PDB file of C-alpha atoms in Angstrom:
ATOM      1  CA  TRP A 589     180.402 -73.625  33.161  1.00 76.00           C
ATOM      2  CA  TYR A 590     182.040 -77.023  33.112  1.00 79.00           C
ATOM      3  CA  GLY A 591     182.173 -77.039  36.884  1.00 78.00           C
ATOM      4  CA  PHE A 592     178.548 -75.983  37.103  1.00 80.00           C
ATOM      5  CA  ASN A 593     176.698 -77.916  34.397  1.00 79.00           C
ATOM      6  CA  PRO A 594     178.350 -81.363  34.658  1.00 78.00           C
ATOM      7  CA  GLY A 595     179.080 -80.735  38.332  1.00 76.00           C
ATOM      8  CA  SER A 596     175.369 -80.353  39.053  1.00 73.00           C
ATOM      9  CA  THR A 597     175.063 -84.142  38.955  1.00 65.00           C
ATOM     10  CA  LEU A 598     176.704 -83.973  42.417  1.00 66.00           C
ATOM     11  CA  GLY A 599     178.912 -86.964  41.758  1.00 65.00           C
ATOM     12  CA  ILE A 600     179.965 -89.629  39.302  1.00 68.00           C
ATOM     13  CA  THR A 601     178.943 -93.058  40.522  1.00 69.00           C
ATOM     14  CA  ALA A 602     177.771 -96.329  39.042  1.00 66.00           C
ATOM     15  CA  ASN A 603     174.190 -95.037  39.042  1.00 77.00           C
ATOM     16  CA  GLY A 604     174.546 -93.357  35.649  1.00 71.00           C
ATOM     17  CA  TYR A 605     175.577 -89.924  36.899  1.00 76.00           C
ATOM     18  CA  GLY A 606     178.749 -90.169  34.834  1.00 78.00           C
ATOM     19  CA  ASP A 607     176.694 -90.459  31.656  1.00 85.00           C
ATOM     20  CA  ILE A 608     174.639 -87.429  32.636  1.00 85.00           C
ATOM     21  CA  ALA A 609     177.770 -85.413  33.448  1.00 85.00           C
ATOM     22  CA  ALA A 610     179.242 -86.360  30.069  1.00 88.00           C
ATOM     23  CA  LEU A 611     176.034 -85.316  28.293  1.00 90.00           C
ATOM     24  CA  CYS A 612     176.128 -81.995  30.156  1.00 90.00           C
ATOM     25  CA  ALA A 613     179.705 -81.391  29.018  1.00 92.00           C
ATOM     26  CA  VAL A 614     178.906 -82.217  25.387  1.00 94.00           C
ATOM     27  CA  THR A 615     175.745 -80.109  25.183  1.00 95.00           C
ATOM     28  CA  THR A 616     177.477 -77.213  26.961  1.00 94.00           C
ATOM     29  CA  THR A 617     180.367 -77.268  24.498  1.00 96.00           C
ATOM     30  CA  MET A 618     178.191 -77.521  21.407  1.00 97.00           C
ATOM     31  CA  ALA A 619     175.783 -74.760  22.450  1.00 97.00           C
ATOM     32  CA  ALA A 620     178.658 -72.403  23.250  1.00 97.00           C
ATOM     33  CA  ALA A 621     180.292 -73.009  19.870  1.00 97.00           C
ATOM     34  CA  ALA A 622     177.012 -72.568  18.007  1.00 98.00           C
ATOM     35  CA  GLY A 623     176.197 -69.362  19.890  1.00 97.00           C
ATOM     36  CA  SER A 624     179.580 -67.909  19.061  1.00 97.00           C
ATOM     37  CA  ILE A 625     179.287 -68.672  15.360  1.00 97.00           C
ATOM     38  CA  SER A 626     175.690 -67.538  14.962  1.00 97.00           C
ATOM     39  CA  SER A 627     176.204 -64.244  16.786  1.00 97.00           C
ATOM     40  CA  LEU A 628     179.366 -63.433  14.836  1.00 97.00           C
ATOM     41  CA  PHE A 629     177.765 -64.038  11.456  1.00 97.00           C
ATOM     42  CA  THR A 630     174.392 -62.517  12.361  1.00 97.00           C
ATOM     43  CA  ASP A 631     176.121 -59.302  13.409  1.00 97.00           C
ATOM     44  CA  THR A 632     178.354 -59.364  10.320  1.00 97.00           C
ATOM     45  CA  ILE A 633     175.369 -59.800   7.993  1.00 97.00           C
ATOM     46  CA  LEU A 634     173.371 -57.047   9.730  1.00 96.00           C
ATOM     47  CA  ASN A 635     176.312 -54.638   9.507  1.00 94.00           C
ATOM     48  CA  TYR A 636     176.893 -55.558   5.861  1.00 96.00           C
ATOM     49  CA  VAL A 637     173.258 -54.836   5.005  1.00 95.00           C
ATOM     50  CA  ALA A 638     173.258 -51.564   6.958  1.00 94.00           C
ATOM     51  CA  GLU A 639     176.682 -50.227   6.001  1.00 93.00           C
ATOM     52  CA  GLY A 640     177.729 -52.186   2.922  1.00 92.00           C
ATOM     53  CA  GLU A 641     180.889 -53.378   4.627  1.00 92.00           C
ATOM     54  CA  ALA A 642     181.594 -56.716   6.316  1.00 91.00           C
ATOM     55  CA  GLU A 643     183.196 -56.482   9.733  1.00 92.00           C
ATOM     56  CA  TYR A 644     183.871 -59.386  12.077  1.00 95.00           C
ATOM     57  CA  ASP A 645     183.417 -58.264  15.678  1.00 93.00           C
ATOM     58  CA  LEU A 646     185.229 -60.510  18.151  1.00 95.00           C
ATOM     59  CA  THR A 647     183.185 -59.196  21.084  1.00 94.00           C
ATOM     60  CA  MET A 648     180.039 -60.454  19.379  1.00 95.00           C
ATOM     61  CA  ALA A 649     181.611 -63.889  19.038  1.00 96.00           C
ATOM     62  CA  MET A 650     182.701 -64.020  22.688  1.00 97.00           C
ATOM     63  CA  ASN A 651     179.411 -62.763  24.072  1.00 96.00           C
ATOM     64  CA  GLY A 652     177.622 -65.125  21.678  1.00 97.00           C
ATOM     65  CA  CYS A 653     179.593 -67.953  23.252  1.00 97.00           C
ATOM     66  CA  LEU A 654     178.398 -66.816  26.672  1.00 96.00           C
ATOM     67  CA  ALA A 655     174.859 -66.548  25.309  1.00 97.00           C
ATOM     68  CA  GLY A 656     175.030 -70.161  24.141  1.00 97.00           C
ATOM     69  CA  LEU A 657     176.279 -71.200  27.577  1.00 96.00           C
ATOM     70  CA  VAL A 658     173.460 -69.354  29.337  1.00 96.00           C
ATOM     71  CA  GLY A 659     170.900 -70.735  26.890  1.00 96.00           C
ATOM     72  CA  ILE A 660     171.895 -74.366  27.437  1.00 95.00           C
ATOM     73  CA  THR A 661     172.359 -74.306  31.208  1.00 92.00           C
ATOM     74  CA  ALA A 662     168.721 -75.026  32.111  1.00 91.00           C
ATOM     75  CA  GLY A 663     168.424 -78.076  29.889  1.00 91.00           C
ATOM     76  CA  CYS A 664     171.956 -79.342  29.463  1.00 90.00           C
ATOM     77  CA  SER A 665     171.231 -82.699  31.097  1.00 88.00           C
ATOM     78  CA  VAL A 666     168.072 -83.515  29.149  1.00 91.00           C
ATOM     79  CA  VAL A 667     168.605 -82.322  25.556  1.00 95.00           C
ATOM     80  CA  GLU A 668     170.286 -84.273  22.790  1.00 95.00           C
ATOM     81  CA  PRO A 669     173.553 -82.903  21.360  1.00 96.00           C
ATOM     82  CA  TRP A 670     171.894 -81.940  18.057  1.00 97.00           C
ATOM     83  CA  ALA A 671     169.291 -79.915  19.965  1.00 97.00           C
ATOM     84  CA  SER A 672     172.005 -78.117  21.920  1.00 97.00           C
ATOM     85  CA  VAL A 673     173.373 -76.825  18.618  1.00 97.00           C
ATOM     86  CA  ILE A 674     169.946 -75.397  17.741  1.00 97.00           C
ATOM     87  CA  ILE A 675     169.623 -73.859  21.213  1.00 97.00           C
ATOM     88  CA  GLY A 676     173.076 -72.287  20.856  1.00 97.00           C
ATOM     89  CA  LEU A 677     172.376 -70.979  17.350  1.00 97.00           C
ATOM     90  CA  ILE A 678     169.188 -69.292  18.499  1.00 97.00           C
ATOM     91  CA  ALA A 679     170.904 -67.971  21.648  1.00 97.00           C
ATOM     92  CA  GLY A 680     173.497 -66.211  19.501  1.00 97.00           C
ATOM     93  CA  ILE A 681     170.793 -64.580  17.417  1.00 97.00           C
ATOM     94  CA  VAL A 682     168.820 -63.598  20.531  1.00 97.00           C
ATOM     95  CA  TYR A 683     171.972 -61.990  21.905  1.00 97.00           C
ATOM     96  CA  VAL A 684     172.633 -59.885  18.791  1.00 97.00           C
ATOM     97  CA  PHE A 685     169.074 -58.591  18.481  1.00 97.00           C
ATOM     98  CA  SER A 686     168.640 -57.932  22.208  1.00 96.00           C
ATOM     99  CA  SER A 687     171.971 -56.065  22.273  1.00 95.00           C
ATOM    100  CA  LYS A 688     170.817 -53.879  19.400  1.00 95.00           C
ATOM    101  CA  LEU A 689     167.450 -53.383  21.136  1.00 95.00           C
ATOM    102  CA  LEU A 690     169.176 -51.975  24.209  1.00 95.00           C
ATOM    103  CA  CYS A 691     171.064 -49.520  21.980  1.00 93.00           C
ATOM    104  CA  ILE A 692     167.811 -48.413  20.358  1.00 94.00           C
ATOM    105  CA  LEU A 693     166.204 -47.970  23.789  1.00 94.00           C
ATOM    106  CA  LYS A 694     169.314 -46.052  24.952  1.00 94.00           C
ATOM    107  CA  ILE A 695     169.899 -48.439  27.862  1.00 93.00           C
ATOM    108  CA  ASP A 696     173.552 -48.416  28.831  1.00 90.00           C
ATOM    109  CA  ASP A 697     175.000 -51.899  29.333  1.00 88.00           C
ATOM    110  CA  ALA A 698     178.716 -51.674  28.650  1.00 88.00           C
ATOM    111  CA  VAL A 699     179.412 -55.408  28.876  1.00 91.00           C
ATOM    112  CA  ASP A 700     176.090 -56.647  27.397  1.00 90.00           C
ATOM    113  CA  ALA A 701     175.177 -58.486  30.587  1.00 93.00           C
ATOM    114  CA  ILE A 702     171.432 -58.007  30.033  1.00 94.00           C
ATOM    115  CA  PRO A 703     171.365 -59.493  26.507  1.00 94.00           C
ATOM    116  CA  VAL A 704     173.619 -62.374  27.539  1.00 95.00           C
ATOM    117  CA  HIS A 705     172.064 -63.315  30.859  1.00 95.00           C
ATOM    118  CA  PHE A 706     168.518 -61.952  30.954  1.00 95.00           C
ATOM    119  CA  PHE A 707     167.330 -62.503  27.395  1.00 96.00           C
ATOM    120  CA  ASN A 708     169.163 -65.791  26.932  1.00 95.00           C
ATOM    121  CA  GLY A 709     168.138 -66.977  30.381  1.00 95.00           C
ATOM    122  CA  ILE A 710     164.558 -66.570  29.237  1.00 96.00           C
ATOM    123  CA  TRP A 711     165.386 -68.352  25.957  1.00 96.00           C
ATOM    124  CA  GLY A 712     167.064 -71.193  27.832  1.00 94.00           C
ATOM    125  CA  CYS A 713     164.001 -71.739  29.995  1.00 94.00           C
ATOM    126  CA  ILE A 714     161.741 -71.747  26.932  1.00 94.00           C
ATOM    127  CA  ALA A 715     164.025 -74.103  24.999  1.00 89.00           C
TER     128      ALA A 715
END
């Protein structure tokens, strides 16, 4: 993602592209971190309510990180860093609920590619 988002400026020159590339790197990092945290704790809370037992699922955290990355990609060069945190937080939540939706609908997606890329791609375009 760091090659893609900041690299989409197509160069770092005196024309301000360096500032845009730096903003892309910052917003990408913050959205990924926020997506990881929100998906981990959203899943933990949902499991605690359903089963009465807290369990921290590392796969939710990692896919939440990817969800934050997908969610920020469309707007990484134009959003403020604080907004990238909000986008990442919501992306993590979108991931958890869309993953559970696929289970309810009995759609097999072993690596959760649809919740990460499809649902959060839509969220990223809306955000």
